[in-house]
């Protein structure tokens, strides 16, 4: 080995911020190699994947449309992750948010009340929070691992949505398709930019960023949670309640994911469908890590992740590559980030040429 | 009636088999003190590797081998991250699952809708003539028998061999194991790779034996259930085996409830395995003393010493 690892005396602040950038670059390089291996010109593929999706207004609004739920969910998850609360089931909480908000829209179909949409938003947050609360209850009361419980609840949530759109909430005039009626105008977020799909739910995300920042950096509860995550023993000694952290972490992230779910059904989808999200709940986990569990970082990371979604769609259309390439890139990004994070605590040193062995040999000869 | 019961038992066994492979593999990994949450991803990549091998003309057993190698390759990525680069084990495992779901869907695009001739049941002469249990246990596809063998091998290895003793020592107290001269990191690597191979075989079983075709996300959460099984089994092989077949039974129940005249929509019945996982997890976890007593003491904690 030419290099060796050396423990840094203090973790490098520089590397903390550089390592996501490094990870993105390595993913890019790997992606180019992958394109080349698939027989596509890497530069052309790069253009199709990363540049062409955002070349016009429509592309930019699509980027924001996808970044918004990712950012929102990741902000919620980051609050829990900081306290070592591993909510991995945001996808399920998103689905419940979609179900709760959507049911309200269907129940009040034809209503033109200005209160319908706010009601849906609240219902969605409540749905997501309730789904997460089950995990919180089972964790605090019975010590059941929240990773596994939230994941199982995700599968249950997806089946529940599948049942509803194929049963009670099915559109009677929908030619037997498993989907609900289209929502009325009062149950849809107004458009922000005419002629695009970007809607007002993105504003809720814009609002959530400073709120999350305030909670994480300025509130006592946020501080307690952070201490609990970094030094559980110290937190116990200080009398900070672990179960309160678990409840807060799960309820906040569940509500955020539920809100994102309403944003989908009352936004681009406009109805309940068997699936409410193209995996935003899972991708948001990567966004949270990539953004260093910090609101500003999460905003940037969600834009990058959203670009990956658009790039995947664009690669599917222009290069006939499977859309699943998005998931591949997402996973790769997280791998590289985790790998690069080594450099926060260690630094690479070029190893001194090995002279010791030969000098001892020389010493022996002399003797 | 007896025939019907035997048939249900046989189905239960075949439905539980992927969980046997995956959960036993994860058990070995966790016994060394490493939690790999990438089971779902490793299974999926194993499944597509096995399927692609057979669909492009390889033999069924070559497919199984390909699944094992693919699972091992996935586990290697995890091991490099979590063991060599000391990344958080939970995050690395999640990354592996996300990556595996994407990778298998990407590679599998070419094979969607392709059919292959999977493993056929083989009756073990003599044994399959035993009333009731014979047809249930011994008229199965070869991979079901392979799962029995794996169970026997791992039980013996963990509790009757020196290698198992070393493995458990590394999981209980890596510092002591290191102090008496065992290469903790290398042993953890081997346990992780072995677990990956088992998960790959679990995927191969799904794609070659249980439902011989390729469907995106065909594991449908079995990987996560396998992870829950290790907790449920409080890290003991026999309980992993029984637990896996118990879940196999729940899965089969779900298919046969309608045949038994239960008028419940299929989606709600499909929730049963996941609900059962939560219930079982709660029942086991609430006895925290039992978990603490049986879980490898260093589970999930990185080892920072030399290796």
XYZ file of C-alpha atoms in Angstrom:
674
model
C 0.000 0.000 0.000
C 1.232 3.399 -0.991
C -0.907 5.252 1.487
C -1.762 4.783 5.075
C -4.510 6.183 7.228
C -3.677 8.434 10.083
C -6.150 9.502 12.755
C -6.778 13.212 12.677
C -6.404 14.936 16.047
C -9.775 16.633 15.457
C -12.370 15.675 12.848
C -11.879 17.784 9.771
C -14.607 20.377 9.314
C -13.484 20.808 5.730
C -13.905 17.160 4.906
C -17.362 17.120 6.467
C -18.513 19.425 3.706
C -16.161 18.200 1.012
C -17.046 14.554 1.328
C -20.577 14.922 -0.158
C -19.050 16.824 -3.078
C -16.406 14.143 -3.473
C -19.103 11.474 -3.333
C -21.110 13.221 -6.040
C -18.023 13.455 -8.239
C -17.135 9.791 -7.744
C -20.722 8.813 -8.578
C -20.445 10.895 -11.724
C -17.209 9.195 -12.731
C -18.670 5.771 -12.021
C -21.728 6.729 -14.023
C -19.605 7.706 -17.013
C -17.745 4.403 -16.806
C -21.101 2.623 -16.637
C -22.366 4.496 -19.695
C -19.189 3.613 -21.565
C -19.563 -0.031 -20.571
C -23.110 0.032 -21.934
C -21.762 1.272 -25.244
C -22.930 4.862 -24.918
C -20.611 7.786 -25.462
C -19.973 8.935 -21.881
C -20.116 12.648 -22.639
C -23.321 12.367 -24.617
C -24.828 10.254 -21.867
C -23.689 12.808 -19.312
C -25.431 15.519 -21.249
C -28.633 13.527 -21.554
C -28.554 12.600 -17.891
C -27.519 15.800 -16.151
C -27.836 18.760 -18.503
C -30.744 18.259 -20.872
C -33.318 17.716 -18.101
C -32.816 21.254 -16.781
C -32.306 23.199 -19.994
C -35.651 24.955 -20.056
C -38.210 26.385 -17.668
C -40.190 23.177 -17.755
C -37.125 21.191 -16.722
C -36.272 23.525 -13.868
C -39.818 23.440 -12.504
C -39.820 19.645 -12.726
C -36.562 19.663 -10.784
C -38.156 21.738 -8.030
C -41.318 19.626 -8.131
C -39.344 16.490 -7.307
C -36.864 18.148 -4.957
C -39.651 19.531 -2.796
C -40.971 16.264 -1.285
C -37.434 14.868 -1.001
C -36.315 17.942 0.916
C -39.380 17.948 3.143
C -39.074 14.288 4.102
C -35.311 14.505 4.577
C -35.687 17.485 6.935
C -37.980 15.409 9.112
C -35.746 12.354 8.978
C -32.670 14.409 9.835
C -34.245 15.484 13.116
C -34.699 11.832 14.083
C -31.359 10.661 12.695
C -29.540 13.249 14.809
C -31.070 11.594 17.856
C -30.269 8.104 16.579
C -33.916 7.430 15.814
C -33.866 5.375 12.628
C -37.125 6.026 10.854
C -36.672 4.085 7.615
C -40.380 3.961 6.809
C -40.978 7.476 5.486
C -42.317 5.856 2.316
C -45.119 4.302 4.357
C -45.819 7.517 6.250
C -45.970 9.352 2.931
C -48.485 6.777 1.714
C -50.655 7.273 4.794
C -50.496 11.032 4.286
C -51.708 10.506 0.745
C -54.522 8.246 1.984
C -55.679 10.644 4.713
C -55.495 13.748 2.532
C -56.942 11.931 -0.462
C -59.866 10.483 1.466
C -60.829 13.981 2.551
C -60.661 15.222 -1.035
C -62.855 12.353 -2.236
C -65.299 12.737 0.672
C -65.769 16.424 -0.067
C -65.780 16.037 -3.822
C -67.537 18.968 -5.438
C -66.838 21.255 -2.502
C -65.339 24.608 -3.338
C -64.503 25.501 0.240
C -61.149 27.242 0.655
C -60.709 25.148 3.799
C -60.620 21.829 1.967
C -56.968 21.992 0.969
C -55.705 23.148 4.392
C -57.813 20.376 5.884
C -56.167 17.863 3.589
C -52.734 19.142 4.555
C -53.538 18.695 8.233
C -55.101 15.287 7.635
C -52.042 14.167 5.685
C -49.665 15.271 8.417
C -51.868 13.528 10.956
C -51.870 10.317 8.888
C -48.105 10.279 8.527
C -47.614 11.089 12.202
C -50.052 8.354 13.274
C -48.232 5.765 11.172
C -44.922 6.817 12.709
C -46.495 6.948 16.165
C -47.111 3.205 16.006
C -43.387 2.673 15.643
C -42.719 5.150 18.455
C -45.168 3.394 20.745
C -43.761 -0.056 20.021
C -40.219 1.203 20.476
C -40.737 3.099 23.717
C -43.190 0.644 25.250
C -41.848 -2.714 24.019
C -38.337 -1.886 22.812
C -39.184 -3.105 19.288
C -36.608 -1.999 16.727
C -37.986 1.030 14.864
C -36.072 0.202 11.666
C -37.949 -3.055 11.200
C -41.301 -1.763 12.447
C -41.327 1.305 10.184
C -40.313 -0.874 7.230
C -43.039 -3.438 7.850
C -45.509 -0.581 8.220
C -44.388 0.658 4.801
C -45.390 -2.616 3.155
C -48.677 -2.544 5.050
C -49.323 1.080 4.012
C -48.741 0.276 0.340
C -51.093 -2.689 0.509
C -53.664 -0.531 2.301
C -53.518 2.082 -0.467
C -53.773 -0.709 -3.037
C -56.849 -2.054 -1.281
C -58.516 1.370 -1.010
C -58.104 2.349 -4.657
C -59.301 -1.105 -5.684
C -62.203 -1.068 -3.231
C -63.889 1.641 -1.154
C -62.218 4.616 -2.854
C -62.302 3.283 -6.401
C -63.671 5.530 -9.122
C -67.034 3.927 -10.086
C -66.680 5.338 -13.608
C -63.013 4.512 -13.921
C -63.329 1.531 -16.294
C -62.279 -0.703 -13.446
C -58.832 0.878 -13.121
C -57.565 0.751 -9.527
C -57.618 4.500 -8.911
C -59.846 7.111 -7.310
C -61.783 9.911 -8.969
C -59.812 12.973 -10.039
C -59.839 15.598 -7.280
C -61.780 18.818 -7.711
C -60.010 22.159 -8.044
C -60.518 23.057 -4.387
C -58.606 19.905 -3.435
C -55.596 20.692 -5.603
C -52.613 22.940 -4.889
C -52.691 25.981 -7.186
C -49.991 26.154 -9.834
C -47.012 28.373 -9.156
C -45.824 28.655 -12.736
C -48.410 28.591 -15.503
C -48.001 25.771 -17.970
C -45.861 23.632 -15.658
C -46.630 21.150 -12.900
C -44.897 23.097 -10.113
C -47.527 23.798 -7.482
C -47.890 25.624 -4.216
C -46.956 22.608 -2.097
C -43.338 23.572 -2.815
C -43.960 26.694 -0.721
C -44.607 24.472 2.279
C -41.149 23.011 1.805
C -39.667 26.482 1.568
C -41.369 27.210 4.890
C -40.160 23.974 6.446
C -36.456 24.674 5.861
C -36.107 27.578 8.325
C -38.440 25.815 10.765
C -36.235 22.737 10.771
C -33.169 24.923 11.142
C -34.715 26.715 14.109
C -35.674 23.422 15.730
C -32.297 21.817 15.206
C -30.072 24.760 16.039
C -32.020 26.942 18.421
C -34.524 24.874 20.361
C -33.805 23.113 23.602
C -35.669 19.995 22.459
C -33.493 19.844 19.348
C -30.392 20.207 21.507
C -31.532 17.446 23.855
C -32.140 15.136 20.921
C -28.735 15.830 19.472
C -26.983 15.116 22.753
C -29.006 11.931 23.053
C -27.783 10.837 19.647
C -24.139 11.706 20.146
C -23.637 10.850 23.787
C -26.485 8.759 25.190
C -24.798 8.420 28.578
C -24.361 12.177 28.930
C -27.982 12.706 27.920
C -29.166 10.243 30.549
C -26.999 11.917 33.161
C -28.474 15.288 32.249
C -31.933 13.810 32.653
C -32.899 14.155 28.965
C -35.672 11.735 28.196
C -34.818 9.167 25.547
C -38.412 8.241 24.876
C -39.291 11.880 24.313
C -36.587 12.037 21.630
C -37.980 8.904 20.021
C -41.515 10.274 20.017
C -40.466 13.679 18.711
C -38.166 12.233 16.052
C -40.790 9.860 14.729
C -43.784 12.205 14.959
C -42.015 15.087 13.214
C -40.587 12.926 10.433
C -43.901 11.102 10.032
C -45.816 14.371 9.735
C -43.308 15.729 7.216
C -43.569 12.574 5.109
C -47.368 12.672 5.350
C -47.330 16.268 4.166
C -45.175 15.228 1.202
C -47.781 12.566 0.448
C -50.547 15.163 0.291
C -48.291 17.232 -1.961
C -48.142 14.338 -4.400
C -51.838 13.416 -4.541
C -53.051 17.022 -4.430
C -50.300 18.032 -6.834
C -48.968 16.172 -9.868
C -51.124 13.049 -9.364
C -54.484 14.720 -8.692
C -55.996 11.452 -7.518
C -55.206 8.372 -5.426
C -53.275 5.732 -7.345
C -51.870 2.363 -6.252
C -48.552 4.075 -5.583
C -48.203 7.587 -4.212
C -44.477 8.015 -4.737
C -41.587 6.849 -6.887
C -39.603 5.929 -3.801
C -39.234 9.425 -2.328
C -39.348 8.024 1.206
C -36.267 5.907 0.648
C -34.403 8.427 -1.482
C -34.924 11.007 1.277
C -32.784 8.868 3.590
C -29.894 9.429 1.194
C -30.759 13.122 0.928
C -30.620 13.469 4.713
C -27.165 11.886 4.928
C -25.853 13.653 1.857
C -27.028 16.954 3.342
C -25.122 16.173 6.552
C -28.399 16.248 8.516
C -28.313 20.034 8.106
C -31.202 21.986 6.519
C -29.044 23.892 4.039
C -27.191 20.752 3.010
C -30.495 18.946 2.639
C -31.797 21.603 0.242
C -28.754 21.104 -1.983
C -28.839 17.332 -1.690
C -32.515 17.198 -2.595
C -31.819 19.161 -5.773
C -29.071 16.718 -6.724
C -31.266 13.722 -5.975
C -34.124 15.246 -7.944
C -31.750 15.676 -10.864
C -30.990 11.963 -10.674
C -34.713 11.213 -11.036
C -35.012 13.495 -14.055
C -31.786 12.133 -15.527
C -33.117 8.609 -15.209
C -36.291 9.551 -17.082
C -34.314 11.371 -19.733
C -31.900 8.433 -20.134
C -34.885 6.154 -20.542
C -36.299 8.255 -23.355
C -33.141 9.265 -25.202
C -30.806 6.365 -24.545
C -33.294 3.543 -24.011
C -31.680 2.778 -20.674
C -33.880 1.308 -17.952
C -35.306 3.897 -15.591
C -33.940 1.834 -12.709
C -30.597 3.516 -13.344
C -31.850 6.211 -10.955
C -31.920 3.773 -8.050
C -28.503 2.510 -9.033
C -27.053 6.010 -8.927
C -28.784 6.787 -5.631
C -27.268 3.734 -3.989
C -23.855 4.506 -5.426
C -24.018 8.061 -4.126
C -24.683 6.837 -0.611
C -21.873 4.263 -0.828
C -19.362 6.889 -1.877
C -20.557 9.302 0.791
C -20.156 6.702 3.525
C -16.752 5.782 2.171
C -15.543 9.367 1.850
C -16.643 10.128 5.391
C -13.626 8.149 6.519
C -11.611 11.212 5.580
C -13.442 13.284 8.191
C -11.706 11.402 10.968
C -8.632 10.140 9.155
C -6.246 11.529 6.627
C -4.374 9.794 3.889
C -0.614 9.972 4.245
C 1.782 8.808 1.611
C 3.669 5.946 3.151
C 7.401 6.528 3.611
C 9.448 4.274 1.320
C 10.292 1.148 3.278
C 13.918 1.619 4.254
C 13.903 0.027 7.641
C 14.100 -3.558 6.422
C 17.026 -2.924 4.077
C 18.899 -0.844 6.625
C 18.635 -3.600 9.222
C 19.846 -6.021 6.565
C 22.755 -3.677 5.859
C 23.475 -3.437 9.573
C 23.627 -7.205 9.747
C 26.093 -7.360 6.888
C 28.276 -4.766 8.548
C 28.250 -6.724 11.768
C -57.929 -34.337 4.468
C -54.574 -35.826 5.337
C -53.397 -35.200 1.795
C -54.580 -31.624 2.004
C -52.708 -31.071 5.279
C -49.572 -32.604 3.814
C -49.869 -30.344 0.788
C -50.249 -27.261 2.988
C -47.266 -28.327 5.063
C -45.221 -28.822 1.917
C -46.166 -25.339 0.679
C -45.339 -23.863 4.073
C -41.897 -25.380 3.896
C -41.232 -24.099 0.406
C -42.477 -20.608 1.327
C -40.258 -20.514 4.408
C -37.112 -21.678 2.635
C -35.882 -18.278 1.344
C -36.155 -16.984 4.899
C -34.131 -19.963 6.156
C -31.268 -19.181 3.786
C -31.284 -15.424 4.352
C -31.844 -15.467 8.106
C -29.234 -18.169 8.742
C -26.742 -16.157 6.683
C -27.536 -12.994 8.602
C -27.303 -14.976 11.840
C -23.693 -15.911 11.089
C -22.904 -12.294 10.184
C -24.502 -10.991 13.365
C -22.771 -13.611 15.512
C -19.523 -11.928 14.482
C -20.890 -8.612 15.759
C -21.859 -7.120 12.408
C -25.380 -6.009 11.434
C -25.889 -5.966 7.683
C -29.225 -4.367 6.835
C -28.599 -5.071 3.153
C -30.312 -8.481 3.142
C -33.117 -7.333 0.846
C -30.623 -5.905 -1.643
C -28.353 -8.938 -1.524
C -31.314 -11.260 -2.094
C -32.532 -9.291 -5.093
C -29.124 -9.145 -6.719
C -28.689 -12.877 -6.024
C -32.072 -13.523 -7.603
C -31.359 -11.652 -10.817
C -27.844 -13.101 -11.102
C -29.245 -16.605 -10.738
C -32.090 -15.957 -13.133
C -29.910 -14.311 -15.773
C -27.463 -17.216 -15.613
C -30.170 -19.805 -16.187
C -32.026 -17.729 -18.760
C -28.854 -17.378 -20.803
C -28.334 -21.104 -20.908
C -26.572 -21.958 -17.664
C -27.626 -24.920 -15.581
C -29.825 -24.444 -12.532
C -26.967 -25.144 -10.143
C -24.766 -22.705 -12.029
C -27.561 -20.235 -11.344
C -27.461 -20.988 -7.633
C -23.686 -20.501 -7.658
C -24.089 -17.215 -9.516
C -26.600 -16.094 -6.894
C -24.176 -16.952 -4.101
C -21.308 -15.125 -5.789
C -23.470 -12.083 -6.479
C -24.651 -11.982 -2.864
C -21.059 -12.242 -1.745
C -20.018 -9.425 -4.049
C -22.708 -7.227 -2.544
C -21.622 -8.167 0.977
C -18.066 -7.250 0.033
C -19.137 -3.680 -0.753
C -20.786 -3.503 2.648
C -17.768 -5.007 4.375
C -15.368 -2.536 2.789
C -17.563 0.353 3.909
C -18.505 -0.842 7.368
C -15.432 -2.830 8.386
C -12.515 -1.226 6.566
C -13.743 2.345 6.158
C -15.650 2.237 9.470
C -18.830 3.736 8.091
C -21.975 3.405 10.187
C -23.228 -0.183 9.821
C -26.908 0.754 9.683
C -26.377 3.371 7.010
C -24.084 1.104 4.974
C -26.593 -1.738 5.071
C -29.412 0.548 4.021
C -27.270 1.831 1.182
C -26.698 -1.772 0.127
C -30.426 -2.444 0.045
C -31.211 0.709 -1.928
C -28.372 -0.081 -4.323
C -29.426 -3.722 -4.695
C -33.036 -2.821 -5.454
C -31.838 -0.417 -8.163
C -29.152 -2.719 -9.549
C -31.430 -5.751 -9.801
C -34.166 -3.740 -11.509
C -31.599 -2.248 -13.900
C -30.031 -5.566 -14.879
C -33.366 -7.373 -14.761
C -35.021 -5.094 -17.330
C -33.726 -7.374 -20.078
C -35.253 -10.475 -18.493
C -38.710 -9.174 -17.589
C -41.334 -11.594 -18.803
C -38.874 -14.375 -19.597
C -39.818 -17.826 -18.384
C -37.431 -20.593 -17.376
C -37.802 -24.179 -16.318
C -37.088 -24.094 -12.575
C -36.143 -26.799 -10.101
C -38.542 -29.757 -10.015
C -39.521 -31.621 -6.835
C -37.432 -34.662 -6.033
C -38.857 -37.377 -3.781
C -36.322 -38.808 -1.407
C -36.781 -42.587 -1.646
C -38.027 -44.160 1.568
C -38.367 -40.915 3.531
C -41.127 -39.557 1.335
C -43.248 -42.638 2.115
C -43.634 -41.612 5.776
C -47.303 -40.739 6.271
C -48.120 -37.014 6.391
C -44.598 -35.741 7.096
C -43.014 -37.723 4.266
C -44.719 -35.979 1.369
C -44.468 -32.621 3.150
C -40.780 -32.763 4.001
C -39.289 -35.025 1.376
C -41.099 -34.306 -1.875
C -39.484 -30.939 -2.371
C -37.190 -29.186 -4.801
C -33.483 -29.807 -4.124
C -32.936 -26.315 -2.755
C -35.347 -27.015 0.103
C -33.101 -29.905 1.109
C -30.120 -27.602 0.712
C -31.709 -25.342 3.332
C -31.954 -28.302 5.745
C -28.267 -28.990 5.114
C -27.313 -25.390 5.654
C -29.164 -25.372 8.950
C -27.359 -28.521 10.110
C -24.001 -27.176 8.971
C -24.415 -23.805 10.660
C -25.695 -25.311 13.918
C -22.698 -27.603 14.010
C -20.267 -24.907 12.955
C -21.413 -22.346 15.506
C -21.604 -24.563 18.558
C -19.421 -27.602 17.877
C -16.417 -26.311 15.972
C -13.457 -24.182 16.900
C -14.218 -21.798 14.041
C -17.656 -21.192 15.573
C -16.135 -20.535 18.965
C -13.779 -17.958 17.477
C -16.621 -16.375 15.536
C -18.754 -16.021 18.639
C -15.805 -14.674 20.622
C -15.309 -11.985 17.992
C -18.977 -11.053 18.257
C -19.027 -11.034 22.041
C -15.766 -9.304 22.759
C -13.666 -8.239 19.804
C -11.091 -6.645 22.127
C -10.374 -9.936 23.888
C -10.374 -11.887 20.641
C -7.923 -9.386 19.226
C -5.768 -9.562 22.334
C -5.348 -13.310 22.057
C -4.331 -12.975 18.454
C -7.419 -13.399 16.285
C -7.770 -11.156 13.275
C -11.102 -9.586 14.203
C -11.617 -7.645 10.989
C -10.713 -10.610 8.790
C -13.110 -12.903 10.670
C -15.861 -10.311 10.411
C -15.166 -10.043 6.700
C -15.554 -13.799 6.303
C -18.774 -13.898 8.328
C -20.198 -10.995 6.322
C -19.274 -12.607 3.000
C -20.771 -15.904 4.108
C -23.972 -14.108 5.077
C -24.019 -12.410 1.681
C -23.613 -15.728 -0.106
C -26.542 -17.192 1.862
C -28.728 -14.184 1.007
C -27.733 -14.562 -2.641
C -28.795 -18.214 -2.513
C -32.065 -17.136 -0.904
C -32.652 -14.887 -3.902
C -31.655 -17.683 -6.267
C -34.214 -19.919 -4.590
C -36.947 -17.357 -5.241
C -36.003 -16.902 -8.883
C -35.254 -20.536 -9.742
C -37.386 -22.652 -7.480
C -40.221 -20.861 -5.703
C -41.493 -18.728 -8.583
C -39.190 -19.438 -11.540
C -39.342 -16.047 -13.196
C -37.970 -12.559 -12.713
C -40.220 -9.928 -11.195
C -38.891 -6.567 -10.000
C -38.674 -6.457 -6.200
C -39.697 -10.107 -6.068
C -38.431 -10.455 -2.490
C -41.302 -8.179 -1.368
C -39.719 -7.492 1.995
C -38.555 -11.033 2.737
C -35.096 -9.623 3.411
C -36.401 -7.376 6.151
C -38.464 -10.192 7.588
C -35.294 -12.307 7.673
C -33.627 -9.568 9.686
C -36.521 -9.563 12.128
C -36.241 -13.347 12.337
C -32.753 -13.181 13.788
C -34.131 -11.059 16.611
C -37.169 -13.318 16.946
C -34.874 -16.329 17.148
C -32.703 -14.553 19.727
C -29.755 -15.511 17.533
C -30.263 -19.297 17.728
C -30.301 -21.417 14.551
C -33.109 -23.817 15.501
C -35.424 -20.934 16.291
C -34.457 -19.295 12.997
C -35.516 -22.458 11.198
C -38.805 -22.763 13.064
C -39.490 -19.050 12.724
C -38.857 -19.139 8.993
C -41.355 -21.963 8.520
C -43.810 -20.183 10.784
C -43.650 -17.199 8.441
C -43.873 -19.562 5.506
C -47.108 -20.813 7.044
C -48.463 -17.264 7.405
C -47.622 -16.596 3.749
C -49.408 -19.754 2.625
C -52.368 -19.012 4.873
C -52.737 -15.757 3.009
C -53.041 -17.579 -0.327
C -55.392 -20.234 0.965
C -57.694 -18.116 3.106
C -59.816 -17.330 0.089
C -59.990 -20.997 -0.814
C -61.162 -21.691 2.720
C -64.049 -19.292 2.208
C -62.688 -16.254 4.030
C -64.027 -13.205 2.224
C -61.228 -10.721 2.846
C -59.708 -8.643 0.036
C -56.378 -10.032 -1.134
C -54.419 -6.887 -0.266
C -55.503 -7.110 3.360
C -54.535 -10.778 3.499
C -51.163 -9.934 1.977
C -50.507 -7.755 5.022
C -50.418 -10.832 7.239
C -46.676 -11.626 7.028
C -45.759 -8.005 7.770
C -48.243 -7.755 10.614
C -46.979 -11.049 11.984
C -43.429 -9.703 11.858
C -44.391 -6.671 13.916
C -46.348 -8.736 16.448
C -43.556 -11.256 16.847
C -40.930 -8.522 17.093
C -42.911 -6.837 19.850
C -43.457 -10.078 21.755
C -39.760 -10.888 21.721
C -38.373 -7.391 22.195
C -40.453 -6.530 25.229
C -38.362 -8.996 27.165
C -35.287 -6.821 26.923
C -33.385 -9.032 29.305
C -33.686 -11.980 26.955
C -32.464 -9.881 24.030
C -29.528 -8.607 26.037
C -28.680 -12.107 27.174
C -28.593 -13.587 23.698
C -27.583 -10.787 21.339
C -23.883 -10.781 20.459
C -22.505 -8.195 22.872
C -20.703 -6.125 20.251
C -23.517 -6.229 17.685
C -23.400 -3.171 15.457
C -20.422 -1.642 17.207
C -17.363 -0.965 15.062
C -14.043 -2.452 16.084
C -11.292 0.117 15.868
C -8.278 -1.972 16.743
C -5.832 -3.400 14.246
C -7.002 -6.284 12.252
